[in-house]
Structures are given as C-alpha cells and as structure tokens.
CSV table of C-alpha atoms in Angstrom, one decimal:
chain,number,residue,atom,x,y,z
A,1,MET,CA,18.6,14.7,-8.3
A,2,ASN,CA,16.3,17.5,-9.4
A,3,ILE,CA,12.8,16.1,-8.7
A,4,VAL,CA,9.3,17.1,-9.6
A,5,ILE,CA,6.6,15.8,-7.3
A,6,ILE,CA,3.2,15.4,-9.0
A,7,GLY,CA,0.7,15.0,-6.2
A,8,SER,CA,0.4,16.2,-2.6
A,9,GLY,CA,-1.2,13.2,-0.9
A,10,ASN,CA,0.1,10.5,1.4
A,11,ILE,CA,2.9,8.9,-0.7
A,12,ALA,CA,3.8,12.2,-2.4
A,13,THR,CA,4.3,13.9,0.9
A,14,HIS,CA,6.4,11.2,2.5
A,15,LEU,CA,8.6,10.7,-0.6
A,16,ALA,CA,9.1,14.5,-1.1
A,17,LYS,CA,10.3,14.8,2.5
A,18,ALA,CA,12.5,11.8,2.2
A,19,PHE,CA,14.1,12.9,-1.1
A,20,TYR,CA,14.6,16.4,0.4
A,21,ALA,CA,16.2,14.9,3.5
A,22,THR,CA,18.7,13.0,1.4
A,23,ASN,CA,20.0,16.1,-0.4
A,24,ASN,CA,17.9,16.0,-3.5
A,25,THR,CA,16.2,19.1,-4.8
A,26,ILE,CA,12.4,19.2,-5.1
A,27,SER,CA,12.1,21.8,-7.8
A,28,GLN,CA,8.3,21.7,-8.1
A,29,VAL,CA,5.2,20.3,-6.4
A,30,TYR,CA,2.0,19.9,-8.4
A,31,SER,CA,-1.5,19.5,-7.1
A,32,ARG,CA,-5.0,20.4,-8.4
A,33,SER,CA,-5.3,22.3,-5.1
A,34,LEU,CA,-3.0,25.2,-4.8
A,35,ALA,CA,-3.3,25.1,-1.0
A,36,ASN,CA,-2.2,21.5,-0.9
A,37,ALA,CA,0.7,22.1,-3.4
A,38,GLN,CA,1.8,25.1,-1.4
A,39,ALA,CA,1.7,23.3,1.9
A,40,LEU,CA,4.0,20.5,0.7
A,41,ALA,CA,6.2,22.9,-1.3
A,42,ASN,CA,6.8,25.0,1.8
A,43,VAL,CA,8.2,21.9,3.7
A,44,VAL,CA,10.7,21.0,0.9
A,45,SER,CA,11.7,24.5,-0.3
A,46,SER,CA,9.9,24.0,-3.6
A,47,THR,CA,7.6,25.9,-6.0
A,48,ALA,CA,3.9,25.0,-6.0
A,49,LEU,CA,2.0,24.4,-9.3
A,50,ILE,CA,-1.6,23.8,-10.3
A,51,ASP,CA,-0.9,23.6,-14.0
A,52,LEU,CA,1.0,20.6,-15.5
A,53,LYS,CA,1.9,22.8,-18.5
A,54,GLU,CA,4.3,24.7,-16.1
A,55,VAL,CA,6.3,21.5,-15.2
A,56,ASP,CA,10.0,21.9,-15.7
A,57,ASN,CA,11.3,20.0,-18.8
A,58,ASP,CA,14.8,19.5,-17.4
A,59,ALA,CA,14.1,17.7,-14.1
A,60,ASP,CA,15.9,14.4,-13.5
A,61,LEU,CA,12.9,12.6,-12.0
A,62,TYR,CA,9.1,13.1,-12.2
A,63,VAL,CA,7.2,11.3,-9.5
A,64,ILE,CA,3.5,10.7,-10.3
A,65,ALA,CA,2.1,10.0,-6.8
A,66,VAL,CA,-1.7,10.3,-7.4
A,67,SER,CA,-4.6,8.0,-7.2
A,68,ASP,CA,-4.6,5.1,-9.7
A,69,SER,CA,-7.5,6.5,-11.6
A,70,ALA,CA,-5.7,9.8,-12.1
A,71,ILE,CA,-2.4,8.4,-13.5
A,72,GLU,CA,-3.4,8.2,-17.1
A,73,GLU,CA,-4.8,11.8,-17.0
A,74,VAL,CA,-1.5,13.1,-15.7
A,75,VAL,CA,0.4,11.1,-18.3
A,76,GLN,CA,-1.6,12.6,-21.1
A,77,GLN,CA,-0.9,16.1,-19.9
A,78,LEU,CA,2.8,15.7,-19.6
A,79,PRO,CA,5.0,16.3,-22.7
A,80,ALA,CA,6.3,13.0,-24.2
A,81,ASP,CA,9.8,14.5,-24.8
A,82,LEU,CA,10.7,14.7,-21.1
A,83,GLU,CA,14.3,13.4,-20.8
A,84,GLY,CA,14.1,12.7,-17.1
A,85,ILE,CA,12.7,9.5,-15.6
A,86,VAL,CA,9.0,9.5,-15.1
A,87,VAL,CA,7.7,7.1,-12.5
A,88,HIS,CA,4.4,6.3,-10.7
A,89,THR,CA,3.9,4.8,-7.3
A,90,SER,CA,1.0,2.5,-7.8
A,91,GLY,CA,0.9,-1.2,-6.9
A,92,ALA,CA,-1.8,-2.1,-9.4
A,93,THR,CA,-0.9,0.0,-12.4
A,94,ASP,CA,1.2,-1.5,-15.3
A,95,ILE,CA,4.5,0.2,-16.1
A,96,ASN,CA,3.4,0.5,-19.7
A,97,VAL,CA,1.0,3.4,-18.8
A,98,LEU,CA,4.2,5.4,-18.9
A,99,SER,CA,5.5,4.0,-22.2
A,100,LYS,CA,5.3,7.4,-24.0
A,101,PHE,CA,8.3,8.5,-22.0
A,102,SER,CA,11.8,7.3,-23.1
A,103,ASN,CA,12.8,6.7,-19.4
A,104,HIS,CA,10.2,5.4,-17.1
A,105,GLY,CA,9.7,3.2,-14.1
A,106,VAL,CA,7.8,2.5,-10.8
A,107,ILE,CA,8.6,3.1,-7.2
A,108,TYR,CA,6.1,1.1,-5.0
A,109,PRO,CA,6.0,0.9,-1.2
A,110,PRO,CA,3.5,-1.8,-0.1
A,111,GLN,CA,2.5,0.2,3.0
A,112,SER,CA,-0.5,2.1,4.2
A,113,ILE,CA,0.9,5.6,4.7
A,114,ASN,CA,-0.8,8.7,6.0
A,115,LYS,CA,0.8,12.1,5.3
A,116,ASN,CA,-0.3,13.4,8.8
A,117,ILE,CA,1.5,10.5,10.6
A,118,ALA,CA,5.2,10.3,10.9
A,119,THR,CA,6.5,7.2,9.1
A,120,ASP,CA,10.1,5.8,9.0
A,121,LEU,CA,10.5,4.9,5.3
A,122,SER,CA,13.7,3.1,6.1
A,123,LEU,CA,11.7,0.3,7.6
A,124,ILE,CA,9.4,0.0,4.5
A,125,PRO,CA,10.3,-2.2,1.5
A,126,PHE,CA,10.2,-0.5,-1.9
A,127,GLY,CA,9.7,-2.4,-5.2
A,128,ILE,CA,11.5,-0.9,-8.1
A,129,GLU,CA,10.9,-1.4,-11.8
A,130,GLY,CA,12.6,0.4,-14.8
A,131,ASN,CA,12.1,0.2,-18.5
A,132,THR,CA,15.9,0.0,-19.0
A,133,THR,CA,18.8,-1.2,-16.8
A,134,GLN,CA,20.1,2.3,-16.6
A,135,VAL,CA,16.7,3.6,-15.3
A,136,PHE,CA,16.4,0.8,-12.8
A,137,ASP,CA,19.9,1.4,-11.5
A,138,LYS,CA,19.3,5.2,-11.0
A,139,LEU,CA,15.9,4.5,-9.2
A,140,PHE,CA,17.4,1.7,-7.1
A,141,LYS,CA,20.3,4.0,-5.9
A,142,LEU,CA,17.9,6.8,-5.2
A,143,ILE,CA,15.5,4.8,-3.1
A,144,LYS,CA,18.3,2.7,-1.4
A,145,ASP,CA,19.4,6.0,0.2
A,146,ILE,CA,16.0,6.1,1.8
A,147,ALA,CA,15.0,2.5,2.4
A,148,ALA,CA,17.4,-0.4,2.8
A,149,LYS,CA,14.8,-3.0,1.8
A,150,THR,CA,14.7,-1.9,-1.8
A,151,PHE,CA,14.2,-4.7,-4.3
A,152,VAL,CA,13.5,-5.4,-8.0
A,153,CYS,CA,9.8,-5.9,-8.7
A,154,SER,CA,8.2,-6.6,-12.0
A,155,THR,CA,4.7,-5.3,-12.9
A,156,LYS,CA,3.2,-8.8,-12.3
A,157,GLN,CA,5.1,-9.2,-9.0
A,158,ARG,CA,4.0,-5.7,-7.9
A,159,LEU,CA,0.3,-6.6,-8.6
A,160,ALA,CA,0.7,-9.8,-6.6
A,161,LEU,CA,2.3,-7.8,-3.8
A,162,HIS,CA,-0.4,-5.1,-3.9
A,163,LEU,CA,-3.1,-7.8,-3.8
A,164,SER,CA,-1.4,-9.6,-0.9
A,165,ALA,CA,-1.0,-6.3,1.0
A,166,VAL,CA,-4.7,-5.7,0.6
A,167,ILE,CA,-5.6,-9.1,1.9
A,168,ALA,CA,-3.1,-8.9,4.8
A,169,ASN,CA,-3.9,-5.3,5.8
A,170,ASN,CA,-7.3,-4.1,4.5
A,171,PHE,CA,-9.1,-7.4,4.8
A,172,SER,CA,-7.8,-8.1,8.3
A,173,ASN,CA,-8.8,-4.5,9.4
A,174,ALA,CA,-12.2,-5.2,8.0
A,175,LEU,CA,-12.4,-8.3,10.1
A,176,PHE,CA,-11.3,-6.3,13.1
A,177,SER,CA,-14.3,-4.0,12.5
A,178,VAL,CA,-16.7,-7.0,12.2
A,179,ALA,CA,-15.4,-8.3,15.5
A,180,LYS,CA,-15.8,-4.8,17.1
A,181,GLU,CA,-19.3,-4.5,15.9
A,182,ILE,CA,-20.3,-7.9,17.5
A,183,MET,CA,-18.5,-7.0,20.7
A,184,ASP,CA,-20.2,-3.6,20.8
A,185,HIS,CA,-23.6,-5.2,20.2
A,186,GLU,CA,-23.1,-7.6,23.1
A,187,ASN,CA,-21.8,-4.9,25.4
A,188,LEU,CA,-18.2,-6.1,25.4
A,189,ASP,CA,-15.2,-3.8,25.2
A,190,PHE,CA,-13.1,-4.2,22.0
A,191,GLU,CA,-10.0,-3.7,24.2
A,192,LEU,CA,-10.5,-7.3,25.3
A,193,LEU,CA,-9.4,-8.5,21.8
A,194,LYS,CA,-6.3,-6.3,21.5
A,195,PRO,CA,-3.9,-8.7,23.2
A,196,ILE,CA,-4.8,-11.5,20.9
A,197,ILE,CA,-4.6,-9.2,17.8
A,198,SER,CA,-1.1,-8.1,19.0
A,199,GLU,CA,-0.1,-11.7,19.6
A,200,THR,CA,-1.2,-12.8,16.1
A,201,ALA,CA,0.7,-9.9,14.5
A,202,SER,CA,3.7,-10.7,16.5
A,203,LYS,CA,3.8,-14.4,15.6
A,204,VAL,CA,3.7,-13.7,11.9
A,205,GLN,CA,6.9,-11.7,12.1
A,206,ASN,CA,8.9,-14.8,12.9
A,207,HIS,CA,6.8,-17.8,11.8
A,208,ASP,CA,5.1,-19.0,8.6
A,209,PRO,CA,1.4,-18.1,9.1
A,210,ILE,CA,0.5,-21.6,7.8
A,211,GLN,CA,2.2,-23.0,10.9
A,212,THR,CA,0.6,-20.7,13.4
A,213,GLN,CA,-3.0,-21.1,12.4
A,214,THR,CA,-5.3,-21.9,15.4
A,215,GLY,CA,-9.0,-22.0,16.1
A,216,PRO,CA,-11.9,-24.4,15.7
A,217,ALA,CA,-11.6,-24.7,11.9
A,218,ARG,CA,-8.0,-25.6,12.2
A,219,ARG,CA,-8.8,-28.3,14.7
A,220,GLY,CA,-11.9,-29.4,12.8
A,221,ASP,CA,-14.1,-28.7,15.8
A,222,TYR,CA,-17.5,-28.8,14.2
A,223,VAL,CA,-19.3,-28.6,17.6
A,224,VAL,CA,-17.8,-25.1,18.2
A,225,ILE,CA,-18.2,-24.1,14.6
A,226,ASN,CA,-21.9,-24.9,14.6
A,227,LYS,CA,-22.4,-22.9,17.9
A,228,HIS,CA,-20.7,-19.9,16.2
A,229,LEU,CA,-22.9,-20.2,13.2
A,230,GLN,CA,-26.0,-20.5,15.3
A,231,PHE,CA,-25.0,-17.4,17.2
A,232,LEU,CA,-24.3,-15.6,14.0
A,233,SER,CA,-27.8,-16.2,12.7
A,234,GLN,CA,-28.6,-12.7,14.0
A,235,TYR,CA,-25.7,-11.3,11.9
A,236,PRO,CA,-26.4,-12.7,8.4
A,237,THR,CA,-23.5,-10.9,6.6
A,238,GLU,CA,-21.0,-11.7,9.3
A,239,ARG,CA,-22.3,-15.4,9.3
A,240,GLU,CA,-21.5,-15.6,5.5
A,241,ILE,CA,-18.0,-14.3,6.1
A,242,TYR,CA,-17.4,-16.7,9.0
A,243,GLN,CA,-18.6,-19.6,6.8
A,244,VAL,CA,-16.4,-18.8,3.9
A,245,LEU,CA,-13.3,-18.4,6.0
A,246,THR,CA,-14.1,-21.5,8.0
A,247,ASP,CA,-14.5,-23.6,4.8
A,248,PHE,CA,-11.2,-22.2,3.5
A,249,ILE,CA,-9.3,-23.2,6.6
A,250,ILE,CA,-10.9,-26.6,6.8
A,251,LYS,CA,-10.0,-27.4,3.2
A,252,ARG,CA,-6.4,-26.2,3.7
A,253,TYR,CA,-5.8,-28.3,6.9
A,254,HIS,CA,-8.2,-31.3,6.6
A,255,ASN,CA,-8.4,-32.0,2.9
C-alpha cells in the first residue's frame, strides 16, 4: 500500500515503522512540526509535510494518528474526494467523524505506546472497523501482517475497550502512585511493593480477576478496614479513594 501518515507521535511512529517494515510505502509524513515530521520521514524513507494541502490525492491509505481533539480539525482540512481509505486510531472517537470520505475506518490498538520505547506490535491486539466490507477486509489484511491479534471492533465496542483500558492501565497506575506516596511519607521503599504488583499482574494473565480478588474487603474484615481508614485520616483524598474501592468490593462479594 501507498500510505500517508498524519501525525508524528507515539502511535503514528510505531505504525509508520511497522507498515514500512512490511513492505508498504510511506509516501508522506505530516506534522505541525517540520522537525518531527522530518525525523519520522527519515526513518521510513518518506517526505515530510507541514501543510495538509500538500497531501497526495492518490494514496491507498491515510492514517490520522493525532490527539482526539485534533481529529476533526484534520478531517476538515483534507479534501472529501480522497479515493483511498481514511482512518483514525482513536479508541474514543466515533467512526462517523470520517463520514465525508467514501472509504473510511478505524485502526485502534488498546495499548499505551511510547515512540521512544521499542514495542513489539505483534503482541498487541488491534481493533478494526470499516464503513464497508471491502474497507474492513483491506484494513484487516494490512494490520494482520503486523499483529496476529487483529479483530473486528465496532465504535461502541471500541469505546468500551478504551474505557476498560483506562481503568485497567491508567487507574491502576494512579493507585501505584498513591501507594508510593504513602510509602515515601512513611520512609518505606516502594521496591517492597513490586513483587506483589508483579504477582497481581501475572495472575490476571491466566485467571478471571473476579476469582483472584483478595484483601480485607474481599474477606469482609472490618477490623482491618477500620484500622486502614483510621490511618488514612492523615491522607483525606487517599482515604476517600480507599473507601470507595472498599465499598465496591464489599458489595460485589458480600451483597
């Protein structure tokens, strides 16, 4: 395929490299920053752009890999008569934002990706949506060459997947930071928690998380829970978080 990459950030960088490595041509790379566009273009033997008016009209695929808030702006600047497939890579943006194009779809990897960190895309699932069967088939085949775990994913499913990924990844990381702050404040090394964090992540790979839940809330141990809440009186925000999550677990297992 002849592909135009619109964006130079994390997903744009990894997809451009993956497409290039699977014998596709990256004809152009667009970014609002010429330096960023040129940096990625150099890696994939492409041409750097900072003006969407210069985008090729005869590409097979246009990948809009920008922030969610910038997708509509990019769409407005692209000509509506593009014959190639136009896709975005957002988990939370409806496919209909691309409805002005005859052929459009979505390529969504539910993964936290950093362009400066090597990532094996073959291990990452990719949700695919197309406005027609033909578009879906082309996108599915393209991504299947990169990632074996490619699957059909509607806009509603993609939003649910994105939301679940935020809960599983971003929220858990926020809780790690809460734990670290408490440990730091009490002169304890956060390294002491890493084995249990690793064990929890390992368990969920092979077991239903509902079945592996442990802790005082799971046991209904109100003596320990009250001790924790008393200790957290010096951390009011963290106490509120603890209370909400404890109530949730108790209702799930002791209702």
